[in-house]
Amino acid sequence: MNRTKTYLSKTVEELKPSGIRRFFDLAAGMEGVISLGVGEPDFVTPWSVREAAILSLEQGYTSYTANAGLMELREEIASYMQKSFGVSYSAQKEITVTVGASQALDIALRAILDPGDEVIVVEPSFVSYVPLVALAGGVPVQVQTLKEFGFKIQPEQLEKAITERTKAIMLCSPNNPTGTMLSKSELENIAQIAEKYDLLVLSDEIYAELAYEGEYTSFAAISGMRKRTILISGFSKGFAMTGWRLGFVCAPEAISQAMLKIHQYAMMCAPTMAQFAALEALKTGRTDVEEMKKSYRRRRNYFVQSLNELGLTCHVPGGAFYAFPSIESTGLSSEEFAEKLLLAEKVAVVPGNIFGESGEGHVRCSYATSMEQLQEAIKRIGRFLERRQKA
Ligand code: PLP
């Protein structure tokens, strides 16, 4: 036989590499760049949390933990979920500690999907949702939100996308990249649809700690939804712990035990010292989280108002640390805007189309950077726009 053999899986071959990388690589080769590109806190993990990890090493806790994670940590997570969000999960049976929210998303999808099952992905969405659904054998069905509705999904849109094969809806509130946060009544509307069509909801609540407007509602806290929810969360964003790679997933026992099967074969357990750090974060880190949150809120207020004053219209994001302004007035595509801004003024933003078609005409700016940098970025963006108007 003479055909060239390809060793790669078709699914993997068909996956597009994340478009964010191209911009990071471009920016990495330049000096003096202000990066509004990276989706992570600019704060270092609180000292008490780092110290707890160091202590765990000094005490020689260097072996595996239980597959689902340290029992003490799971108990602390259960009590945190109860106190902060009013949802109750069994530490023994319904909580798994994972390697970031990323792994939680992966095992959640793999635990529920058979080949060809459809998952509704509310768009613009975090870059990994669509590839993870495909890797789990599912079919992602993207539903586009509109800026006219502040990027909030409308129940009719959801209903239209449902077919016989639909198994779950993926939600993220507060959202990456739009910062949009859904209110309790908006979540209730989605809950009605989940109930009507007997669907699961994968609720990515990684930004739950960073909610600035009104009270945050967990999807699992909506009446009747606990049994339909796979709640994904973690320490990366709220607790400024991206590098520790620690997240968790809560779900009803049967789903939780299915996820644990995958986790035990594919991962064994999350890193032990990171688990000790997370335990401390929950016990004593809340004051730091509150301080960080106050700081993000100040920056959001300044940055979003400044973008609007420059003519880049931007809704006020209810949470997370992203602004998602429209750049349509410039006549540029989101990729052109990001590239030209970077080359002309050394400000790195992420083109909105990377998060799905509905992100076109927008760019994602992370305001998790110092006020001075934000002020300088606004000055540079202003100069960029002025020059384009004159040209
Ligand atoms: N979910 C969303 C919406 C995110 O924005 C991110 C990171 O950017 C993740 C999940 C992944 O989080 P982790 O670092 O805990 O894997």
mmCIF file of C-alpha atoms in Angstrom, residues 79-296:
data_model
loop_
_atom_site.group_PDB
_atom_site.id
_atom_site.type_symbol
_atom_site.label_atom_id
_atom_site.label_comp_id
_atom_site.label_asym_id
_atom_site.label_seq_id
_atom_site.Cartn_x
_atom_site.Cartn_y
_atom_site.Cartn_z
ATOM 1 C CA SER A 79 -19.025 24.826 53.101
ATOM 2 C CA TYR A 80 -17.877 27.653 50.774
ATOM 3 C CA MET A 81 -20.510 26.709 48.171
ATOM 4 C CA GLN A 82 -23.169 26.638 50.856
ATOM 5 C CA LYS A 83 -22.200 29.919 52.533
ATOM 6 C CA SER A 84 -21.374 31.927 49.424
ATOM 7 C CA PHE A 85 -23.880 30.605 46.904
ATOM 8 C CA GLY A 86 -26.518 28.744 48.914
ATOM 9 C CA VAL A 87 -25.952 25.406 47.151
ATOM 10 C CA SER A 88 -25.237 22.239 49.050
ATOM 11 C CA TYR A 89 -22.992 19.425 47.823
ATOM 12 C CA SER A 90 -21.714 16.322 49.554
ATOM 13 C CA ALA A 91 -17.946 16.468 50.086
ATOM 14 C CA GLN A 92 -17.832 12.651 49.881
ATOM 15 C CA LYS A 93 -19.827 12.109 46.736
ATOM 16 C CA GLU A 94 -20.419 15.246 44.742
ATOM 17 C CA ILE A 95 -17.217 17.290 44.607
ATOM 18 C CA THR A 96 -14.059 16.564 42.597
ATOM 19 C CA VAL A 97 -10.932 18.689 42.861
ATOM 20 C CA THR A 98 -9.444 19.150 39.382
ATOM 21 C CA VAL A 99 -6.460 20.550 37.555
ATOM 22 C CA GLY A 100 -7.999 23.956 36.956
ATOM 23 C CA ALA A 101 -11.510 24.636 35.750
ATOM 24 C CA SER A 102 -10.115 23.533 32.379
ATOM 25 C CA GLN A 103 -9.919 19.895 33.450
ATOM 26 C CA ALA A 104 -13.304 20.154 35.127
ATOM 27 C CA LEU A 105 -14.827 21.231 31.793
ATOM 28 C CA ASP A 106 -13.095 18.351 30.042
ATOM 29 C CA ILE A 107 -14.256 15.605 32.397
ATOM 30 C CA ALA A 108 -17.746 17.037 32.580
ATOM 31 C CA LEU A 109 -18.146 16.844 28.810
ATOM 32 C CA ARG A 110 -16.524 13.431 28.518
ATOM 33 C CA ALA A 111 -18.744 12.060 31.253
ATOM 34 C CA ILE A 112 -21.995 13.028 29.549
ATOM 35 C CA LEU A 113 -21.430 12.848 25.792
ATOM 36 C CA ASP A 114 -21.884 10.004 23.348
ATOM 37 C CA PRO A 115 -20.738 10.484 19.769
ATOM 38 C CA GLY A 116 -23.014 12.914 17.967
ATOM 39 C CA ASP A 117 -24.634 14.395 21.070
ATOM 40 C CA GLU A 118 -25.127 18.113 20.727
ATOM 41 C CA VAL A 119 -24.071 20.759 23.218
ATOM 42 C CA ILE A 120 -25.304 24.323 22.930
ATOM 43 C CA VAL A 121 -22.460 26.772 23.386
ATOM 44 C CA VAL A 122 -23.544 30.313 24.156
ATOM 45 C CA GLU A 123 -21.346 32.593 22.108
ATOM 46 C CA PRO A 124 -19.080 34.617 22.219
ATOM 47 C CA SER A 125 -17.507 31.991 24.415
ATOM 48 C CA PHE A 126 -14.307 31.031 26.177
ATOM 49 C CA VAL A 127 -11.995 29.580 23.530
ATOM 50 C CA SER A 128 -11.890 26.035 24.854
ATOM 51 C CA TYR A 129 -15.625 25.184 24.905
ATOM 52 C CA VAL A 130 -16.038 24.308 21.233
ATOM 53 C CA PRO A 131 -12.815 22.236 20.965
ATOM 54 C CA LEU A 132 -13.554 20.405 24.236
ATOM 55 C CA VAL A 133 -17.031 19.419 23.051
ATOM 56 C CA ALA A 134 -15.521 18.118 19.795
ATOM 57 C CA LEU A 135 -12.764 16.233 21.650
ATOM 58 C CA ALA A 136 -15.407 14.547 23.778
ATOM 59 C CA GLY A 137 -17.133 13.309 20.591
ATOM 60 C CA GLY A 138 -19.931 15.831 20.768
ATOM 61 C CA VAL A 139 -21.213 18.374 18.299
ATOM 62 C CA PRO A 140 -20.982 22.013 19.419
ATOM 63 C CA VAL A 141 -23.988 24.098 18.402
ATOM 64 C CA GLN A 142 -23.111 27.760 18.719
ATOM 65 C CA VAL A 143 -25.835 30.215 19.597
ATOM 66 C CA GLN A 144 -24.870 33.805 19.062
ATOM 67 C CA THR A 145 -25.763 36.485 21.567
ATOM 68 C CA LEU A 146 -26.185 40.077 20.418
ATOM 69 C CA LYS A 147 -24.683 43.301 21.659
ATOM 70 C CA GLU A 148 -28.163 44.890 21.574
ATOM 71 C CA PHE A 149 -29.065 42.560 24.467
ATOM 72 C CA GLY A 150 -25.750 43.142 26.262
ATOM 73 C CA PHE A 151 -24.637 39.700 25.030
ATOM 74 C CA LYS A 152 -27.318 38.005 27.094
ATOM 75 C CA ILE A 153 -28.790 34.856 25.622
ATOM 76 C CA GLN A 154 -32.503 35.146 24.822
ATOM 77 C CA PRO A 155 -34.658 32.115 25.702
ATOM 78 C CA GLU A 156 -36.172 31.961 22.176
ATOM 79 C CA GLN A 157 -32.680 31.671 20.703
ATOM 80 C CA LEU A 158 -31.908 28.747 22.956
ATOM 81 C CA GLU A 159 -35.160 27.034 22.176
ATOM 82 C CA LYS A 160 -34.570 27.319 18.427
ATOM 83 C CA ALA A 161 -31.204 25.556 18.708
ATOM 84 C CA ILE A 162 -32.538 22.516 20.583
ATOM 85 C CA THR A 163 -32.846 19.239 18.683
ATOM 86 C CA GLU A 164 -33.433 15.582 19.576
ATOM 87 C CA ARG A 165 -29.677 15.235 20.089
ATOM 88 C CA THR A 166 -29.216 18.176 22.462
ATOM 89 C CA LYS A 167 -27.833 17.034 25.774
ATOM 90 C CA ALA A 168 -26.570 20.149 27.475
ATOM 91 C CA ILE A 169 -26.195 23.912 27.431
ATOM 92 C CA MET A 170 -22.860 25.517 28.317
ATOM 93 C CA LEU A 171 -23.218 28.778 30.188
ATOM 94 C CA CYS A 172 -20.650 31.169 31.585
ATOM 95 C CA SER A 173 -21.669 34.020 33.841
ATOM 96 C CA PRO A 174 -19.847 36.345 34.438
ATOM 97 C CA ASN A 175 -18.665 35.714 30.937
ATOM 98 C CA ASN A 176 -15.330 35.503 29.209
ATOM 99 C CA PRO A 177 -14.984 37.476 26.875
ATOM 100 C CA THR A 178 -17.944 39.865 27.350
ATOM 101 C CA GLY A 179 -18.009 40.283 31.141
ATOM 102 C CA THR A 180 -21.797 39.912 30.938
ATOM 103 C CA MET A 181 -23.469 38.591 34.067
ATOM 104 C CA LEU A 182 -26.937 37.033 34.028
ATOM 105 C CA SER A 183 -29.449 38.002 36.703
ATOM 106 C CA LYS A 184 -31.438 35.494 38.703
ATOM 107 C CA SER A 185 -34.532 35.985 36.551
ATOM 108 C CA GLU A 186 -32.512 35.554 33.356
ATOM 109 C CA LEU A 187 -31.120 32.305 34.735
ATOM 110 C CA GLU A 188 -34.655 31.241 35.646
ATOM 111 C CA ASN A 189 -35.695 31.677 32.011
ATOM 112 C CA ILE A 190 -32.889 29.353 30.943
ATOM 113 C CA ALA A 191 -33.850 26.927 33.710
ATOM 114 C CA GLN A 192 -37.380 26.677 32.314
ATOM 115 C CA ILE A 193 -35.974 25.590 28.983
ATOM 116 C CA ALA A 194 -33.599 23.082 30.582
ATOM 117 C CA GLU A 195 -36.592 21.638 32.404
ATOM 118 C CA LYS A 196 -38.877 21.614 29.374
ATOM 119 C CA TYR A 197 -36.369 19.789 27.169
ATOM 120 C CA ASP A 198 -34.758 17.714 29.924
ATOM 121 C CA LEU A 199 -31.261 19.150 29.450
ATOM 122 C CA LEU A 200 -28.153 19.411 31.569
ATOM 123 C CA VAL A 201 -26.467 22.779 32.116
ATOM 124 C CA LEU A 202 -22.706 23.081 32.408
ATOM 125 C CA SER A 203 -22.391 26.253 34.392
ATOM 126 C CA ASP A 204 -18.884 27.704 34.312
ATOM 127 C CA GLU A 205 -18.766 29.845 37.453
ATOM 128 C CA ILE A 206 -15.035 30.509 37.495
ATOM 129 C CA TYR A 207 -15.670 34.289 37.702
ATOM 130 C CA ALA A 208 -18.333 34.044 40.429
ATOM 131 C CA GLU A 209 -16.083 35.862 42.924
ATOM 132 C CA LEU A 210 -15.721 38.779 40.538
ATOM 133 C CA ALA A 211 -19.307 40.001 40.286
ATOM 134 C CA TYR A 212 -19.761 43.772 40.623
ATOM 135 C CA GLU A 213 -23.430 44.404 39.968
ATOM 136 C CA GLY A 214 -26.103 43.125 42.314
ATOM 137 C CA GLU A 215 -25.992 39.697 43.834
ATOM 138 C CA TYR A 216 -24.394 36.783 42.050
ATOM 139 C CA THR A 217 -26.639 33.762 41.522
ATOM 140 C CA SER A 218 -25.281 30.286 40.917
ATOM 141 C CA PHE A 219 -27.236 28.294 38.342
ATOM 142 C CA ALA A 220 -27.426 25.392 40.773
ATOM 143 C CA ALA A 221 -29.256 27.655 43.237
ATOM 144 C CA ILE A 222 -32.153 28.203 40.830
ATOM 145 C CA SER A 223 -35.154 26.214 41.972
ATOM 146 C CA GLY A 224 -35.109 22.672 40.543
ATOM 147 C CA MET A 225 -31.756 23.113 38.804
ATOM 148 C CA ARG A 226 -29.329 21.422 41.187
ATOM 149 C CA LYS A 227 -30.101 18.049 39.632
ATOM 150 C CA ARG A 228 -29.443 19.405 36.110
ATOM 151 C CA THR A 229 -26.301 21.401 36.847
ATOM 152 C CA ILE A 230 -22.643 20.544 36.513
ATOM 153 C CA LEU A 231 -21.050 23.456 38.321
ATOM 154 C CA ILE A 232 -17.502 24.259 37.297
ATOM 155 C CA SER A 233 -15.363 26.600 39.326
ATOM 156 C CA GLY A 234 -11.905 27.073 40.731
ATOM 157 C CA PHE A 235 -9.279 29.279 42.251
ATOM 158 C CA SER A 236 -7.541 30.738 39.179
ATOM 159 C CA LYS A 237 -9.413 33.997 38.788
ATOM 160 C CA GLY A 238 -10.994 35.117 42.072
ATOM 161 C CA PHE A 239 -8.102 33.961 44.230
ATOM 162 C CA ALA A 240 -5.358 34.955 41.729
ATOM 163 C CA MET A 241 -4.063 31.392 41.454
ATOM 164 C CA THR A 242 -3.832 30.675 37.713
ATOM 165 C CA GLY A 243 -0.443 28.973 37.926
ATOM 166 C CA TRP A 244 -1.464 26.584 40.700
ATOM 167 C CA ARG A 245 -3.833 24.786 38.341
ATOM 168 C CA LEU A 246 -6.603 24.141 40.783
ATOM 169 C CA GLY A 247 -10.310 23.945 40.163
ATOM 170 C CA PHE A 248 -13.299 21.859 41.156
ATOM 171 C CA VAL A 249 -16.536 20.502 39.845
ATOM 172 C CA CYS A 250 -19.777 19.857 41.724
ATOM 173 C CA ALA A 251 -22.577 17.694 40.371
ATOM 174 C CA PRO A 252 -25.244 15.229 41.501
ATOM 175 C CA GLU A 253 -23.751 11.940 42.660
ATOM 176 C CA ALA A 254 -24.200 9.849 39.484
ATOM 177 C CA ILE A 255 -22.569 12.452 37.240
ATOM 178 C CA SER A 256 -19.933 13.226 39.831
ATOM 179 C CA GLN A 257 -18.935 9.565 40.110
ATOM 180 C CA ALA A 258 -18.766 9.274 36.304
ATOM 181 C CA MET A 259 -16.445 12.295 36.147
ATOM 182 C CA LEU A 260 -14.349 10.816 38.935
ATOM 183 C CA LYS A 261 -13.802 7.659 36.880
ATOM 184 C CA ILE A 262 -12.257 9.700 34.079
ATOM 185 C CA HIS A 263 -10.295 11.839 36.529
ATOM 186 C CA GLN A 264 -8.812 8.830 38.331
ATOM 187 C CA TYR A 265 -7.561 7.223 35.117
ATOM 188 C CA ALA A 266 -6.466 10.367 33.309
ATOM 189 C CA MET A 267 -5.147 12.528 36.133
ATOM 190 C CA MET A 268 -5.029 10.555 39.389
ATOM 191 C CA CYS A 269 -5.419 13.701 41.475
ATOM 192 C CA ALA A 270 -4.761 17.434 41.389
ATOM 193 C CA PRO A 271 -1.303 18.576 42.606
ATOM 194 C CA THR A 272 -1.038 18.053 46.357
ATOM 195 C CA MET A 273 0.704 21.304 47.320
ATOM 196 C CA ALA A 274 -1.808 23.277 45.239
ATOM 197 C CA GLN A 275 -4.605 21.572 47.169
ATOM 198 C CA PHE A 276 -3.072 22.735 50.444
ATOM 199 C CA ALA A 277 -2.839 26.237 49.003
ATOM 200 C CA ALA A 278 -6.508 26.148 47.966
ATOM 201 C CA LEU A 279 -7.509 24.982 51.430
ATOM 202 C CA GLU A 280 -5.832 28.029 52.926
ATOM 203 C CA ALA A 281 -7.362 30.281 50.262
ATOM 204 C CA LEU A 282 -10.833 29.233 51.373
ATOM 205 C CA LYS A 283 -10.007 29.478 55.066
ATOM 206 C CA THR A 284 -8.306 32.878 55.116
ATOM 207 C CA GLY A 285 -8.106 34.314 51.608
ATOM 208 C CA ARG A 286 -11.501 36.024 51.421
ATOM 209 C CA THR A 287 -10.274 39.432 52.624
ATOM 210 C CA ASP A 288 -7.676 39.450 49.851
ATOM 211 C CA VAL A 289 -10.327 38.490 47.307
ATOM 212 C CA GLU A 290 -12.492 41.417 48.454
ATOM 213 C CA GLU A 291 -9.561 43.831 48.086
ATOM 214 C CA MET A 292 -8.747 42.554 44.594
ATOM 215 C CA LYS A 293 -12.391 42.807 43.629
ATOM 216 C CA LYS A 294 -12.567 46.449 44.773
ATOM 217 C CA SER A 295 -9.544 47.211 42.687
ATOM 218 C CA TYR A 296 -10.982 45.509 39.555
#
